[in-house]
Short mmCIF file of C-alpha atoms in Angstrom, two decimals:
data_model
loop_
_atom_site.label_atom_id
_atom_site.label_comp_id
_atom_site.label_asym_id
_atom_site.label_seq_id
_atom_site.Cartn_x
_atom_site.Cartn_y
_atom_site.Cartn_z
CA UNK A 1 30.42 116.29 31.58
CA UNK A 2 29.79 113.34 29.05
CA UNK A 3 32.19 110.34 28.84
CA UNK A 4 33.67 111.33 25.39
CA UNK A 5 34.61 114.86 26.94
CA UNK A 6 36.45 113.10 29.35
CA UNK A 7 38.22 111.24 27.02
CA UNK A 8 38.87 114.33 25.04
CA UNK A 9 40.50 115.50 27.59
CA UNK A 10 42.22 112.31 28.62
CA UNK A 11 44.04 111.99 25.26
CA UNK A 12 45.04 115.40 25.14
CA UNK A 13 46.80 115.43 28.64
CA UNK A 14 48.04 112.41 27.63
CA UNK A 15 49.30 113.62 23.83
CA UNK A 16 51.05 116.31 25.47
CA UNK A 17 53.22 114.45 28.32
CA UNK A 18 54.50 111.85 25.64
CA UNK A 19 55.13 114.61 23.24
CA UNK A 20 57.01 116.50 26.15
CA UNK A 21 59.36 113.09 27.47
CA UNK A 22 59.98 112.38 23.67
CA UNK A 23 61.22 115.94 22.45
CA UNK A 24 63.01 115.74 25.71
CA UNK A 25 64.64 112.26 25.13
CA UNK A 26 65.70 114.20 21.39
CA UNK A 27 67.16 116.74 22.82
CA UNK A 28 68.84 114.82 25.34
CA UNK A 29 70.22 112.13 22.50
CA UNK A 30 71.77 115.14 20.45
CA UNK A 31 72.82 117.06 23.61
CA UNK A 32 74.80 114.18 24.73
CA UNK A 33 78.54 113.76 23.97
CA UNK A 34 79.65 109.77 25.06
CA UNK A 35 77.87 107.43 23.96
CA UNK A 36 76.45 106.23 27.40
CA UNK A 37 75.06 109.38 28.99
CA UNK A 38 73.53 109.32 25.12
CA UNK A 39 71.57 106.01 25.65
CA UNK A 40 69.91 107.32 29.37
CA UNK A 41 68.18 109.96 27.51
CA UNK A 42 65.79 107.91 24.16
CA UNK A 43 65.83 104.95 26.70
CA UNK A 44 63.80 106.31 29.73
CA UNK A 45 62.27 109.75 28.71
CA UNK A 46 61.84 108.33 24.82
CA UNK A 47 59.80 105.16 26.47
CA UNK A 48 57.72 106.85 28.60
CA UNK A 49 57.41 109.66 25.57
CA UNK A 50 56.39 106.90 23.22
CA UNK A 51 54.03 105.36 26.27
CA UNK A 52 52.58 108.63 26.63
CA UNK A 53 51.44 108.57 23.20
CA UNK A 54 50.68 104.97 22.20
CA UNK A 55 48.52 105.77 26.03
CA UNK A 56 46.23 108.84 24.13
CA UNK A 57 45.74 106.01 20.88
CA UNK A 58 44.43 102.99 23.54
CA UNK A 59 41.92 105.64 25.12
CA UNK A 60 41.04 107.48 21.82
CA UNK A 61 40.00 104.12 20.67
CA UNK A 62 38.01 102.87 23.51
CA UNK A 63 36.16 106.46 23.57
CA UNK A 64 35.18 106.33 19.93
CA UNK A 65 35.68 102.41 19.29
CA UNK A 66 35.86 99.62 19.66
CA UNK A 67 39.14 99.06 22.00
CA UNK A 68 42.00 98.04 20.51
CA UNK A 69 44.56 95.18 21.34
CA UNK A 70 47.60 96.32 19.13
CA UNK A 71 48.29 98.88 20.33
CA UNK A 72 48.66 97.02 24.33
CA UNK A 73 50.97 95.22 22.39
CA UNK A 74 53.24 97.88 20.71
CA UNK A 75 53.10 99.58 24.25
CA UNK A 76 54.28 95.34 26.02
CA UNK A 77 56.78 95.03 23.45
CA UNK A 78 58.10 98.48 24.21
CA UNK A 79 58.82 98.36 27.47
CA UNK A 80 59.70 94.98 27.02
CA UNK A 81 62.29 95.41 24.64
CA UNK A 82 64.01 98.71 25.27
CA UNK A 83 65.89 97.95 28.98
CA UNK A 84 66.78 94.85 27.48
CA UNK A 85 68.64 96.79 24.44
CA UNK A 86 69.97 99.45 26.59
CA UNK A 87 71.38 96.89 28.67
CA UNK A 88 73.24 95.06 24.80
CA UNK A 89 74.50 98.27 24.20
CA UNK A 90 75.70 99.13 27.82
CA UNK A 91 77.62 96.24 27.69
CA UNK A 92 78.68 96.01 24.37
CA UNK A 93 80.23 99.67 24.95
CA UNK A 94 81.94 98.10 28.08
CA UNK A 95 83.89 95.47 27.06
CA UNK A 96 85.16 97.98 24.07
CA UNK A 97 86.32 100.27 26.31
CA UNK A 98 84.49 102.97 24.50
CA UNK A 99 83.68 104.48 27.34
CA UNK A 100 85.35 105.51 31.14
CA UNK A 101 84.78 102.47 33.04
CA UNK A 102 82.49 101.66 36.29
CA UNK A 103 84.24 102.07 39.47
CA UNK A 104 85.97 98.79 41.44
CA UNK A 105 84.18 98.74 44.41
CA UNK A 106 85.25 99.79 47.54
CA UNK A 107 87.14 97.40 49.79
CA UNK A 108 86.06 94.39 48.05
CA UNK A 109 87.06 92.83 44.88
CA UNK A 110 84.55 89.46 45.59
CA UNK A 111 81.73 91.58 44.53
CA UNK A 112 79.78 91.46 41.47
CA UNK A 113 83.19 89.23 39.99
CA UNK A 114 83.73 85.78 39.66
CA UNK A 115 86.35 85.62 42.13
CA UNK A 116 86.77 83.25 45.32
CA UNK A 117 87.72 85.08 48.85
CA UNK A 118 90.78 83.01 50.42
CA UNK A 119 88.34 81.62 53.59
CA UNK A 120 85.63 80.18 50.93
CA UNK A 121 88.51 78.82 48.21
CA UNK A 122 88.98 75.52 51.06
CA UNK A 123 85.05 75.27 50.85
CA UNK A 124 84.73 75.25 47.32
CA UNK A 125 87.11 72.13 47.64
CA UNK A 126 85.62 70.74 50.10
CA UNK A 127 82.43 70.30 48.40
CA UNK A 128 84.18 69.41 44.52
CA UNK A 129 85.26 66.00 46.54
CA UNK A 130 82.83 62.83 45.98
CA UNK A 131 81.36 61.11 48.88
CA UNK A 132 81.49 57.86 50.41
#
């Protein structure tokens, strides 16, 4: 088998996997009712799908051309910005209370909050006093 034949098979596999993941992400976007569950499908599955399609483009350009830097830049931009934008959209939905709020932490009201336990409040006031 030549390098071009292996490249054709690799491109075909990447295209099929990428299109399959993109299809699952699109179906999830259409089927889910809540905005938070609807957000999960395109950010996770869709990113992998578009990544597979871009990987197929990268392999094709390296096999038949001189390489493709812009596909790598698109993929890097996509993988960096998709989780950040999904986090911001989820925070907006939580703050607007347009979805179910996360459950309270069990047995601890200070976990991931700004509340300070009673035992630590005395230490916090001692640290604020100037030395000398």
